[in-house]
Short mmCIF file of C-alpha atoms in Angstrom, two decimals:
data_model
loop_
_atom_site.label_atom_id
_atom_site.label_comp_id
_atom_site.label_asym_id
_atom_site.label_seq_id
_atom_site.Cartn_x
_atom_site.Cartn_y
_atom_site.Cartn_z
CA MET D 1 -90.49 -35.44 125.44
CA ASN D 2 -87.40 -35.95 127.60
CA ILE D 3 -84.00 -37.41 126.75
CA LYS D 4 -84.03 -39.11 130.17
CA ASP D 5 -86.71 -41.42 128.76
CA PHE D 6 -84.48 -42.54 125.88
CA LYS D 7 -83.54 -46.18 126.45
CA ILE D 8 -80.84 -48.31 124.87
CA GLN D 9 -81.10 -52.08 124.88
CA TRP D 10 -77.61 -52.60 126.22
CA PHE D 11 -75.76 -55.91 126.03
CA PRO D 12 -73.06 -56.08 128.76
CA GLY D 13 -71.47 -59.07 127.02
CA HIS D 14 -70.40 -56.86 124.11
CA MET D 15 -68.48 -54.57 126.42
CA THR D 16 -66.89 -57.45 128.35
CA LYS D 17 -65.66 -59.08 125.14
CA ALA D 18 -64.37 -55.75 123.78
CA LYS D 19 -62.58 -54.99 127.04
CA ARG D 20 -60.86 -58.39 127.07
CA MET D 21 -59.71 -57.98 123.46
CA MET D 22 -58.56 -54.43 124.12
CA GLU D 23 -56.47 -55.50 127.11
CA SER D 24 -54.59 -58.09 125.03
CA GLN D 25 -53.98 -55.63 122.20
CA LEU D 26 -52.80 -52.84 124.48
CA LYS D 27 -49.97 -55.02 125.77
CA LEU D 28 -48.48 -54.94 122.27
CA VAL D 29 -48.38 -51.17 121.76
CA ASP D 30 -46.48 -48.15 123.06
CA VAL D 31 -48.89 -45.33 122.12
CA VAL D 32 -52.67 -45.27 121.70
CA VAL D 33 -54.63 -42.93 119.44
CA GLU D 34 -58.18 -42.43 120.71
CA MET D 35 -60.49 -41.18 117.99
CA LEU D 36 -63.43 -38.99 118.94
CA ASP D 37 -66.36 -37.83 116.83
CA ALA D 38 -66.24 -34.01 116.62
CA ARG D 39 -70.05 -33.91 116.81
CA ILE D 40 -70.03 -35.78 120.14
CA PRO D 41 -66.57 -35.45 121.76
CA ARG D 42 -67.83 -36.26 125.25
CA SER D 43 -70.23 -39.04 124.24
CA SER D 44 -67.65 -40.74 122.02
CA THR D 45 -65.09 -40.85 124.83
CA ASN D 46 -65.00 -44.18 126.63
CA PRO D 47 -64.16 -43.79 130.36
CA MET D 48 -63.06 -47.43 130.42
CA LEU D 49 -60.02 -46.60 128.29
CA LYS D 50 -58.42 -44.50 131.03
CA ASP D 51 -58.28 -47.48 133.38
CA LEU D 52 -57.07 -49.81 130.63
CA LEU D 53 -54.26 -47.49 129.54
CA GLY D 54 -52.75 -46.69 132.92
CA VAL D 55 -49.69 -44.54 132.17
CA LYS D 56 -49.42 -45.55 128.51
CA PRO D 57 -49.17 -42.42 126.28
CA LYS D 58 -52.34 -41.40 124.45
CA VAL D 59 -53.02 -38.99 121.59
CA ILE D 60 -56.58 -37.79 120.96
CA ALA D 61 -57.69 -37.34 117.34
CA ILE D 62 -60.93 -35.43 116.79
CA ASN D 63 -62.42 -36.77 113.55
CA LYS D 64 -65.38 -35.70 111.38
CA THR D 65 -64.61 -32.03 111.98
CA ASP D 66 -66.18 -31.24 108.61
CA MET D 67 -69.58 -32.33 110.00
CA ALA D 68 -69.39 -30.49 113.33
CA ASP D 69 -70.03 -26.92 114.43
CA SER D 70 -66.58 -25.37 113.85
CA SER D 71 -66.82 -22.95 116.79
CA LYS D 72 -67.73 -25.78 119.16
CA THR D 73 -64.93 -27.95 117.76
CA GLU D 74 -62.44 -25.20 118.58
CA LEU D 75 -63.78 -25.01 122.14
CA TRP D 76 -63.52 -28.77 122.52
CA PHE D 77 -60.00 -28.77 121.07
CA ASN D 78 -58.85 -26.18 123.59
CA LYS D 79 -60.62 -27.92 126.47
CA ILE D 80 -58.86 -31.22 125.72
CA LYS D 81 -55.52 -29.49 125.12
CA ASN D 82 -55.77 -27.62 128.42
CA SER D 83 -56.43 -30.90 130.21
CA GLY D 84 -52.90 -31.98 129.23
CA HIS D 85 -53.70 -34.46 126.47
CA PRO D 86 -51.98 -34.22 123.06
CA VAL D 87 -54.83 -33.53 120.63
CA CYS D 88 -55.25 -32.90 116.91
CA LYS D 89 -58.13 -32.32 114.51
CA VAL D 90 -58.36 -34.68 111.55
CA ASP D 91 -60.62 -35.36 108.59
CA CYS D 92 -59.96 -38.96 107.62
CA SER D 93 -61.91 -38.73 104.38
CA THR D 94 -59.57 -36.03 103.01
CA GLY D 95 -56.43 -36.67 105.06
CA LYS D 96 -56.46 -33.20 106.60
CA GLY D 97 -54.58 -33.12 109.91
CA VAL D 98 -53.04 -36.59 109.54
CA LYS D 99 -49.47 -35.23 109.35
CA GLN D 100 -50.05 -33.28 112.56
CA MET D 101 -51.34 -36.46 114.18
CA ILE D 102 -48.19 -38.38 113.20
CA ALA D 103 -46.09 -35.60 114.74
CA ALA D 104 -48.14 -35.77 117.94
CA ILE D 105 -47.64 -39.56 118.11
CA GLU D 106 -43.89 -39.18 117.65
CA LEU D 107 -43.74 -36.59 120.43
CA ALA D 108 -45.85 -38.73 122.78
CA ALA D 109 -43.62 -41.72 122.01
CA LYS D 110 -40.34 -39.93 122.79
CA PRO D 111 -40.08 -41.19 126.40
CA VAL D 112 -40.60 -44.74 125.13
CA SER D 113 -37.98 -44.31 122.39
CA ASP D 114 -35.51 -42.77 124.84
CA LYS D 115 -35.97 -45.71 127.20
CA TRP D 116 -35.11 -48.21 124.47
CA ILE D 117 -32.05 -46.19 123.42
CA LYS D 118 -30.78 -46.14 127.03
CA LYS D 119 -31.06 -49.92 127.01
CA GLY D 120 -28.89 -50.02 123.91
CA VAL D 121 -31.73 -51.02 121.58
CA LYS D 122 -31.51 -49.06 118.34
CA ASN D 123 -34.07 -48.75 115.55
CA ARG D 124 -36.82 -50.33 117.61
CA PRO D 125 -40.07 -48.98 116.09
CA VAL D 126 -42.77 -47.35 118.20
CA ARG D 127 -45.97 -49.38 118.00
CA VAL D 128 -49.33 -47.64 117.77
CA MET D 129 -52.97 -48.67 117.98
CA ILE D 130 -56.07 -46.69 117.02
CA VAL D 131 -59.10 -47.12 119.26
CA GLY D 132 -62.58 -45.66 119.48
CA ILE D 133 -66.28 -46.39 119.42
CA PRO D 134 -67.89 -47.97 116.33
CA ASN D 135 -68.30 -45.78 113.23
CA VAL D 136 -65.92 -43.04 114.38
CA GLY D 137 -63.62 -43.53 111.37
CA LYS D 138 -60.86 -45.82 112.66
CA SER D 139 -60.68 -48.03 109.55
CA THR D 140 -60.74 -45.00 107.24
CA LEU D 141 -57.83 -43.49 109.15
CA ILE D 142 -55.86 -46.74 109.05
CA ASN D 143 -56.39 -47.02 105.29
CA ARG D 144 -55.20 -43.46 104.83
CA LEU D 145 -52.13 -43.99 107.03
CA VAL D 146 -51.20 -47.19 105.24
CA GLY D 147 -51.53 -45.77 101.73
CA LYS D 148 -50.32 -47.53 98.59
CA ASN D 149 -46.61 -47.29 99.21
CA LYS D 150 -46.46 -48.56 102.77
CA VAL D 151 -45.21 -52.02 103.65
CA VAL D 152 -46.56 -54.57 106.07
CA ALA D 153 -43.97 -55.47 108.69
CA ALA D 154 -43.29 -59.14 109.39
CA ASP D 155 -44.74 -60.77 112.51
CA LYS D 156 -42.50 -60.09 115.48
CA PRO D 157 -41.49 -62.54 118.22
CA GLY D 158 -43.76 -62.23 121.20
CA VAL D 159 -46.58 -60.81 119.10
CA THR D 160 -49.89 -62.64 119.01
CA ARG D 161 -50.06 -64.92 115.99
CA GLY D 162 -51.90 -63.28 113.13
CA GLN D 163 -51.27 -59.72 114.31
CA GLN D 164 -49.56 -57.64 111.66
CA TRP D 165 -47.72 -54.36 111.93
CA ILE D 166 -47.84 -51.77 109.19
CA THR D 167 -45.17 -49.12 108.75
CA ILE D 168 -46.88 -45.71 108.67
CA ALA D 169 -43.84 -43.45 109.12
CA LYS D 170 -40.15 -43.78 109.89
CA GLY D 171 -39.92 -45.55 113.22
CA LEU D 172 -43.71 -45.97 113.58
CA GLU D 173 -45.67 -49.18 113.17
CA LEU D 174 -49.43 -49.51 113.38
CA LEU D 175 -51.36 -52.53 114.62
CA ASP D 176 -53.53 -53.41 111.65
CA THR D 177 -56.68 -54.01 113.74
CA PRO D 178 -58.64 -51.00 114.99
CA GLY D 179 -59.69 -51.33 118.62
CA VAL D 180 -63.45 -51.20 119.16
CA LEU D 181 -64.74 -49.83 122.45
CA TRP D 182 -68.39 -50.51 123.21
CA PRO D 183 -69.88 -47.72 125.30
CA LYS D 184 -71.88 -48.27 128.47
CA PHE D 185 -75.17 -46.45 128.21
CA GLU D 186 -75.71 -45.25 131.76
CA ASP D 187 -76.35 -41.65 130.68
CA PRO D 188 -79.45 -41.40 128.43
CA TYR D 189 -77.99 -38.35 126.67
CA VAL D 190 -74.87 -40.30 125.69
CA GLY D 191 -77.13 -43.02 124.31
CA PHE D 192 -79.06 -40.42 122.31
CA ALA D 193 -75.89 -38.81 120.92
CA LEU D 194 -74.42 -42.15 119.88
CA ALA D 195 -77.70 -43.23 118.29
CA ALA D 196 -78.10 -39.97 116.38
CA THR D 197 -74.61 -40.14 114.86
CA GLY D 198 -74.90 -43.80 113.86
CA ALA D 199 -72.44 -45.24 116.37
CA ILE D 200 -74.85 -47.96 117.48
CA LYS D 201 -77.22 -50.23 115.59
CA GLU D 202 -80.80 -49.09 115.17
CA ASP D 203 -82.25 -52.37 116.42
CA ILE D 204 -81.31 -51.58 120.03
CA PHE D 205 -83.23 -48.31 120.37
CA ASP D 206 -86.43 -46.58 119.24
CA TRP D 207 -85.13 -44.68 116.21
CA GLU D 208 -88.30 -42.63 115.72
CA GLN D 209 -88.06 -41.40 119.30
CA MET D 210 -84.41 -40.57 118.66
CA VAL D 211 -85.30 -38.50 115.56
CA GLU D 212 -87.92 -36.61 117.57
CA LEU D 213 -85.31 -35.84 120.24
CA LEU D 214 -82.92 -34.75 117.49
CA ILE D 215 -85.53 -32.39 116.02
CA ALA D 216 -86.17 -30.96 119.51
CA PHE D 217 -82.43 -30.36 119.89
CA LEU D 218 -82.18 -28.64 116.50
CA ILE D 219 -85.22 -26.45 117.19
CA GLU D 220 -83.51 -25.23 120.35
CA LYS D 221 -79.89 -24.96 119.17
CA TYR D 222 -79.92 -24.63 115.36
CA PRO D 223 -83.36 -23.40 114.23
CA SER D 224 -82.04 -21.42 111.25
CA ASP D 225 -80.45 -24.55 109.75
CA LEU D 226 -83.79 -26.35 109.91
CA GLN D 227 -85.59 -23.46 108.27
CA THR D 228 -83.02 -23.05 105.50
CA LYS D 229 -82.58 -26.73 104.71
CA TYR D 230 -86.27 -27.60 104.52
CA ASN D 231 -87.61 -24.20 103.43
CA ILE D 232 -90.00 -23.92 106.37
CA ASP D 233 -91.00 -21.16 108.77
CA LEU D 234 -90.57 -21.97 112.44
CA GLU D 235 -92.87 -20.36 114.97
CA THR D 236 -92.26 -20.20 118.71
CA SER D 237 -95.36 -22.33 119.29
CA ASP D 238 -94.14 -25.15 117.01
CA ASN D 239 -93.56 -28.46 118.74
CA VAL D 240 -91.65 -31.41 117.27
CA GLY D 241 -94.75 -32.85 115.59
CA ALA D 242 -95.55 -29.54 113.93
CA VAL D 243 -92.00 -29.19 112.59
CA LEU D 244 -91.98 -32.74 111.21
CA THR D 245 -95.32 -32.03 109.51
CA LYS D 246 -93.93 -28.85 107.94
CA ILE D 247 -90.93 -30.77 106.64
CA ALA D 248 -93.24 -33.45 105.21
CA VAL D 249 -95.30 -30.83 103.37
CA SER D 250 -92.24 -28.93 102.14
CA ARG D 251 -90.56 -32.07 100.84
CA GLY D 252 -93.70 -33.66 99.42
CA CYS D 253 -93.51 -36.76 101.59
CA LEU D 254 -96.91 -38.11 100.68
CA LYS D 255 -98.69 -41.45 100.53
CA ALA D 256 -101.50 -42.38 98.18
CA GLY D 257 -104.46 -40.10 98.68
CA GLY D 258 -102.34 -37.18 99.75
CA ARG D 259 -101.69 -38.41 103.29
CA LEU D 260 -98.38 -37.43 104.87
CA ASP D 261 -95.74 -40.16 104.89
CA MET D 262 -94.19 -39.57 108.33
CA ASP D 263 -91.93 -42.63 108.14
CA LYS D 264 -90.30 -41.07 105.09
CA VAL D 265 -89.85 -37.78 106.96
CA TYR D 266 -88.12 -39.49 109.88
CA GLN D 267 -85.77 -41.29 107.48
CA LEU D 268 -85.13 -38.08 105.54
CA VAL D 269 -84.16 -36.06 108.62
CA LEU D 270 -81.93 -38.81 109.99
CA ARG D 271 -80.15 -39.31 106.65
CA ASP D 272 -79.64 -35.57 106.20
CA PHE D 273 -78.22 -35.25 109.71
CA ARG D 274 -75.84 -38.19 109.48
CA THR D 275 -74.50 -37.25 106.05
CA GLY D 276 -74.00 -33.59 106.95
CA ARG D 277 -76.51 -32.37 104.37
CA LEU D 278 -78.62 -30.81 107.09
CA GLY D 279 -75.73 -28.75 108.43
CA ARG D 280 -72.76 -28.85 110.79
CA PHE D 281 -73.85 -29.65 114.31
CA THR D 282 -72.27 -30.50 117.66
CA LEU D 283 -74.53 -32.35 120.08
CA ASP D 284 -72.14 -32.21 123.08
CA GLU D 285 -71.61 -28.82 124.68
CA PRO D 286 -67.97 -28.13 125.72
#
């Protein structure tokens, strides 16, 4: 079994449409927040964004840190920070790190604000957009930033009709639509990582093959988590099939007549991984 054999049924039209929409939205904003999944920081980065942004300021927010290997998250955080990008760790479900993210946006926006002040324009808000791949938590973050006591700003002249701006902090307005970036699946490992974390729909890849690749990864990198979670004993000779069988027996995944229900096992492992019940894992090495 080799990740190089993992294929994604890719639709170029999706990416073209997303790119066109992103280009029109980016013209409206001063600062972009790119959200990454802490479990797959490299795979959830879209190289296309760099070309689209040009010199526009960007802040990187690493989300879902509660589901990732904390030691690997720290390594990724330092790697991104050392590359010169403003970066923060957030947990959108609890709000942890959101204040630090706001501060990073304000700092990144300072050159923009200073430029407006030099032109004699006072109280002009900095406009922000949140972008990222599907299912990385953009909408959850927007909902948390908006909160109950925030107000929706009126449509501004020159702004595309229907676009609304939401005040998220003093002097900061957020475009209410999260930007979706569709990844290009040239690297089979990126396709696997995105599939495993639920960033792409299951009807464009072989999900059973993906679960088998995931089990192979966990056997190699996180064997103790597998053993503890499913109460099984791993032996050095165990292949993926043997491990899935042990999980099936341990969890009583049976059909009528006592036959093992392997479909149920695949679904169980995938659900446990995606919800964090299986453990905290990082698929991308720093």
